[in-house]
mmCIF file of C-alpha atoms and ligand atoms in Angstrom:
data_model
loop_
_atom_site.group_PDB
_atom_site.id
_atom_site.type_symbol
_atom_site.label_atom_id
_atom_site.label_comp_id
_atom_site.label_asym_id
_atom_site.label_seq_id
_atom_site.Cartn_x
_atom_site.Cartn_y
_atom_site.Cartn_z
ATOM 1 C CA UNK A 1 6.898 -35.699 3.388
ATOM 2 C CA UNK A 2 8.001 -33.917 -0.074
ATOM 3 C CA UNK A 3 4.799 -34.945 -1.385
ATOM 4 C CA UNK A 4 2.427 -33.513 1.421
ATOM 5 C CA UNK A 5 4.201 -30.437 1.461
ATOM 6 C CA UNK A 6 4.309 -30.208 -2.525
ATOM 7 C CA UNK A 7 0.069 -30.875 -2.167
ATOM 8 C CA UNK A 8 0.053 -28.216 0.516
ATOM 9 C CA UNK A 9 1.802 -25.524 -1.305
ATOM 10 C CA UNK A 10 -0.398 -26.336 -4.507
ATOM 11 C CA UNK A 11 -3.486 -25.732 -2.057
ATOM 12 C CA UNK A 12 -1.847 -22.284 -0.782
ATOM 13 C CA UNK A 13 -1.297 -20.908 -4.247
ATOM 14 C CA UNK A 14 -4.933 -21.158 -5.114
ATOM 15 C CA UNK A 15 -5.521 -18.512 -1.947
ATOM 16 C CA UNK A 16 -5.660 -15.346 -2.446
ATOM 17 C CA UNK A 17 -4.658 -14.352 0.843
ATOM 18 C CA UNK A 18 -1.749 -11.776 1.029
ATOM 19 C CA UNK A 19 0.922 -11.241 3.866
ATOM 20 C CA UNK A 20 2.884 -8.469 4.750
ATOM 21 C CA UNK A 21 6.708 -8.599 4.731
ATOM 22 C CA UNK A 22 8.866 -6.398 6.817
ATOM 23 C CA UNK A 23 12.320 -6.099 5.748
ATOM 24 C CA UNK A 24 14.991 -7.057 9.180
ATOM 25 C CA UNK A 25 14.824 -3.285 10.279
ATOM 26 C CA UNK A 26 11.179 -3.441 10.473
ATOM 27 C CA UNK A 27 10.362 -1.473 6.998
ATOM 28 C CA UNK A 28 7.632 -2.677 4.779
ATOM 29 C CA UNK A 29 9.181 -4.621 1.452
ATOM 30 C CA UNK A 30 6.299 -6.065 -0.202
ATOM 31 C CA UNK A 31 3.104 -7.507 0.018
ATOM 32 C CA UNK A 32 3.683 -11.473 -0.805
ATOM 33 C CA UNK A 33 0.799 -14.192 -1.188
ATOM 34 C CA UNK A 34 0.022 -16.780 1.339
ATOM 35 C CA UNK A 35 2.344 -19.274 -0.677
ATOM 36 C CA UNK A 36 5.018 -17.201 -1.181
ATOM 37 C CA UNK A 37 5.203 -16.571 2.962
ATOM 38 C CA UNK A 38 4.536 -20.384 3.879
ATOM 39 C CA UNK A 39 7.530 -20.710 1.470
ATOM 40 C CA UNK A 40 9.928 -18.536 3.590
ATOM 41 C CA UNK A 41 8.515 -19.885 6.753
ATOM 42 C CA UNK A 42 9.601 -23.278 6.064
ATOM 43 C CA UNK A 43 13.089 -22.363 4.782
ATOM 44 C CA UNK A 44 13.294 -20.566 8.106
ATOM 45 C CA UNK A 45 13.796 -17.102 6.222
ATOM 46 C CA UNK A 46 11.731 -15.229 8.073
ATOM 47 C CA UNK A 47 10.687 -14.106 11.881
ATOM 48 C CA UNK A 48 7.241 -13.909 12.767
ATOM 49 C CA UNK A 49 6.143 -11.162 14.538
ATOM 50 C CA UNK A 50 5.207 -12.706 17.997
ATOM 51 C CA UNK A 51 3.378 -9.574 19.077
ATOM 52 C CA UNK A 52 0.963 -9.853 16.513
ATOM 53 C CA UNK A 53 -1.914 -11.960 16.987
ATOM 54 C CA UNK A 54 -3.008 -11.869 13.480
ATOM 55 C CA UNK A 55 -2.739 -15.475 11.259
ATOM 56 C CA UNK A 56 -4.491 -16.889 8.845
ATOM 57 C CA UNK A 57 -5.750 -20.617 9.939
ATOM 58 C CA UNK A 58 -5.057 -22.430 6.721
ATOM 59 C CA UNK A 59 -6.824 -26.213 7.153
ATOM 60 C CA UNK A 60 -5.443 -28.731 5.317
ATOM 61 C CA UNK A 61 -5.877 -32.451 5.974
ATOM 62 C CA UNK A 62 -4.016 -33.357 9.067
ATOM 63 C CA UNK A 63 -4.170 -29.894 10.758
ATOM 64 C CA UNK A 64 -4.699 -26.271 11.308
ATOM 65 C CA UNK A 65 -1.748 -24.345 9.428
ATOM 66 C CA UNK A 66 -1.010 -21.068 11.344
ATOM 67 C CA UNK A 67 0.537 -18.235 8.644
ATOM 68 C CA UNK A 68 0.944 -14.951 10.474
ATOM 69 C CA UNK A 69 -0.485 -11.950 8.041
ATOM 70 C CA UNK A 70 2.922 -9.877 9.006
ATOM 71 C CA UNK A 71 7.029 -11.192 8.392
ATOM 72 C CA UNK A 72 9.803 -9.958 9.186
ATOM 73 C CA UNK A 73 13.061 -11.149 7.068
ATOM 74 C CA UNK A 74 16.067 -12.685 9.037
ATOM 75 C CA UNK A 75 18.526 -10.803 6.797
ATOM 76 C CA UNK A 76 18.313 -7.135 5.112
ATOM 77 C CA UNK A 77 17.252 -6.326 1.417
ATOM 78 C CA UNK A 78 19.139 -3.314 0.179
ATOM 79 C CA UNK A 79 16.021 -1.989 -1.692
ATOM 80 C CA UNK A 80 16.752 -0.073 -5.493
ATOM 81 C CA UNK A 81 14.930 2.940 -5.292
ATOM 82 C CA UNK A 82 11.503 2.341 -5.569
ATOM 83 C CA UNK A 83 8.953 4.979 -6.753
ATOM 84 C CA UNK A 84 5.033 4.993 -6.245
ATOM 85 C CA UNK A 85 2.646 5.583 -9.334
ATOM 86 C CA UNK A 86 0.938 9.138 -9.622
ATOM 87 C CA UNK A 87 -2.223 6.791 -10.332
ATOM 88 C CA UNK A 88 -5.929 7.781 -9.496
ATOM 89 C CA UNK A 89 -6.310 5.464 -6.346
ATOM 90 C CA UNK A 90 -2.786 6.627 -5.070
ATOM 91 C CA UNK A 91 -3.542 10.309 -5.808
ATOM 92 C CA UNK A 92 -6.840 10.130 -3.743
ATOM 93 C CA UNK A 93 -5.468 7.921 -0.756
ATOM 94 C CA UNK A 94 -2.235 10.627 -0.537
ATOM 95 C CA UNK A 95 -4.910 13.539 -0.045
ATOM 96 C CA UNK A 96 -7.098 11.284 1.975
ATOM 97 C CA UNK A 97 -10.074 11.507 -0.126
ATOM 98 C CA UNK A 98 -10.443 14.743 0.762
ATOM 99 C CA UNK A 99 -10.845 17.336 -1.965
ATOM 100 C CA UNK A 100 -7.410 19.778 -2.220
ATOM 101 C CA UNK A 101 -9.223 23.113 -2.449
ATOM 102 C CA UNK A 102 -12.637 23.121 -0.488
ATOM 103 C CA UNK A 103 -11.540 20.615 1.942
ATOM 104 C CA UNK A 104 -14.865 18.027 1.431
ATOM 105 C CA UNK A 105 -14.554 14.800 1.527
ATOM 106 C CA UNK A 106 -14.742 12.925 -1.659
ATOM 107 C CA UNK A 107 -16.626 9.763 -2.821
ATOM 108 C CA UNK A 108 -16.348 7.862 -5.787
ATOM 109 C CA UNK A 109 -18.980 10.018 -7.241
ATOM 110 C CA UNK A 110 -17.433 13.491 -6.869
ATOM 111 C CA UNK A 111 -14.012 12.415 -6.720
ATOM 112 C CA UNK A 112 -11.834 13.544 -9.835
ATOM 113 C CA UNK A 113 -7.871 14.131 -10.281
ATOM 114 C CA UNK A 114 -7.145 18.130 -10.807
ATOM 115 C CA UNK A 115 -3.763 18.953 -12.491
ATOM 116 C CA UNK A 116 -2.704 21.548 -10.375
ATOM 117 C CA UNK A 117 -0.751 23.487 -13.692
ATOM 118 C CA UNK A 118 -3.207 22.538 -16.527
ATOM 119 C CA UNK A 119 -2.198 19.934 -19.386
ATOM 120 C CA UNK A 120 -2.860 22.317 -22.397
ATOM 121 C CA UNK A 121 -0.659 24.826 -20.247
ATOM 122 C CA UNK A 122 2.611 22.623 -19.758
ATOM 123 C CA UNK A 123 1.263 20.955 -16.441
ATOM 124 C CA UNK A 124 2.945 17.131 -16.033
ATOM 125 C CA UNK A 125 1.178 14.120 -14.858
ATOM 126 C CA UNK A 126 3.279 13.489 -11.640
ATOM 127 C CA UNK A 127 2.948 13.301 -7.987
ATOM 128 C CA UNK A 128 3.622 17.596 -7.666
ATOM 129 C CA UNK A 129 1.101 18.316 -10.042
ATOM 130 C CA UNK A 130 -1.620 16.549 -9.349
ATOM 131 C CA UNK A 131 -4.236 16.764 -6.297
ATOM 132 C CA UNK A 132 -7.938 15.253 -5.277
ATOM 133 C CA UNK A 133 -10.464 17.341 -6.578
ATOM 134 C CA UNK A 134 -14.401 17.330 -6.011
ATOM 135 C CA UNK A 135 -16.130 17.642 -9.383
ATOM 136 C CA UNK A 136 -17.307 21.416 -8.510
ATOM 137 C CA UNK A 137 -13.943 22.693 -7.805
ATOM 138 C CA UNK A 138 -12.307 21.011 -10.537
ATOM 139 C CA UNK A 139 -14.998 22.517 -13.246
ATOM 140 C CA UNK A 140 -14.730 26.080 -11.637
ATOM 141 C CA UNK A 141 -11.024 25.917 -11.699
ATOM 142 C CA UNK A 142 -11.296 25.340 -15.637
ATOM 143 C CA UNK A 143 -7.742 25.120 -17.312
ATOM 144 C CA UNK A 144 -6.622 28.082 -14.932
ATOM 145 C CA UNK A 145 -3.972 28.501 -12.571
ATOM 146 C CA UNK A 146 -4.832 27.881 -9.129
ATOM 147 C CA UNK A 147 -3.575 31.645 -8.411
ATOM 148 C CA UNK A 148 -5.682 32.291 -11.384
ATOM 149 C CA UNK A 149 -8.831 31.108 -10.274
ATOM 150 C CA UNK A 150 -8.282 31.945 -6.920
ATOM 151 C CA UNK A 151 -8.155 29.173 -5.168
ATOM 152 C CA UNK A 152 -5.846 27.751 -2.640
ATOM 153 C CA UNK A 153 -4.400 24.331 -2.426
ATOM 154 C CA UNK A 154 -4.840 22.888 1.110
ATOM 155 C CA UNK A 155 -1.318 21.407 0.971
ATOM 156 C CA UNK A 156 1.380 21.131 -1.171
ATOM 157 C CA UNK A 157 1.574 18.014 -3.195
ATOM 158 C CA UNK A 158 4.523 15.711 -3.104
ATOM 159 C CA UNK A 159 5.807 12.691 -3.811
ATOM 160 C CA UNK A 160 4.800 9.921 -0.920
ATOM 161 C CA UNK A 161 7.409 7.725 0.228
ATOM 162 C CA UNK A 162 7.774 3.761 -1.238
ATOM 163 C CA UNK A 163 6.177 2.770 2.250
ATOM 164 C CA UNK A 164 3.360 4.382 1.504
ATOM 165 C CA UNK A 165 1.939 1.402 -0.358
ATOM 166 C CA UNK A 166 1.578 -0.564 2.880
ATOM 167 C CA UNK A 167 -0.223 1.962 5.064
ATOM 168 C CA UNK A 168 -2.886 0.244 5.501
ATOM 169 C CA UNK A 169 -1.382 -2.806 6.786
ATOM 170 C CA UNK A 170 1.347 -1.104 8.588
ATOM 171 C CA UNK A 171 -1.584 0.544 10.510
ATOM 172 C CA UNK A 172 -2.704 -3.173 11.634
ATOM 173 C CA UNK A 173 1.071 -4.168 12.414
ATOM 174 C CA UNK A 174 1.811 -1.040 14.741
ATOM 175 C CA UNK A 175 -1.437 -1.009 16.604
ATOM 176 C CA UNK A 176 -0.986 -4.700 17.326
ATOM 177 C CA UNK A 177 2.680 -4.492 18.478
ATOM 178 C CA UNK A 178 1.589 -1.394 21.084
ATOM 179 C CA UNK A 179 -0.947 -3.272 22.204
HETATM 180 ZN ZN1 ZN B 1 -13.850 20.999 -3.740
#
């Protein structure tokens, strides 16, 4: 039995597949692989969400593994605060590709990152100073104030919370546990 499962695990670590874990109260902790979660499944860690109906169907020799793509922890994980990168990706998904002073939405083409304050004036690289920008408003705006070029910021950019991250599969997990 050690053996099979030892072959089996080997087999899910070459997957790239990625699950979702919930911590016990239901609030996204990390995104794990497919090993990792067949891991915590077996040592009876873990709940899986019986509302949702998605899984992976793993196949191994014998039979037709079923890994759901959402856990939820028996026990709680007190969490050290966590903070979310001011990166490019994250910048644009917090303004929803859509560009912070005309309002158009933004491709990979026309997308750039405006620094609200500019760089050669003192402006930071963080999460209040930085916005989604189309290419035109970002070269009119120059290294001006916003209130100097006179232009208005659609909303005020903060800091998104940790949970953030998992948006997109929290989207997924909610819409298949109202269904
Ligand atoms: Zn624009």
């Amino acid at each position: 039995m050690a053996v099979k499962y030892l072959d089996f695990h080997k087999y899910l670590k070459g997957m790239k597949k990625q699950v979702l874990l919930l911590n016990q109260d239901n609030t996204p902790l990390n995104i794990i692989t497919i090993s990792k979660a067949f891991k915590l499944l077996s040592k009876d860690k873990v709940w899986m969400d019986e509302t949702s109906s998605e899984f992976y169907e793993v196949v191994s020799v014998s039979k037709i593994v079923k890994i759901p793509k959402i856990l939820i922890l028996k026990y709680y994980v007190k969490l050290p605060f966590k903070k979310v990168a001011p990166n490019r990706i994250n910048i644009l998904r917090r303004d929803k590709y859509c560009c912070q002073y005309c309002g158009i939405d933004l491709c990979e083409k026309n997308a750039t990152i405006d620094h609200v304050i500019p760089r050669c004036r003192g402006g930071g690289h963080s999460w209040i100073n930085l916005v989604a920008a189309c290419k035109d408003c970002n070269l009119f705006k120059g290294n001006r104030t916003p209130k100097e070029a006179k232009m208005e910021l659609k909303t005020k950019p903060k800091e998104p919370s940790y949970g953030f991250l998992f948006d997109d599969m929290l989207i997924t997990f909610r819409k298949n546990k109202n269904a």
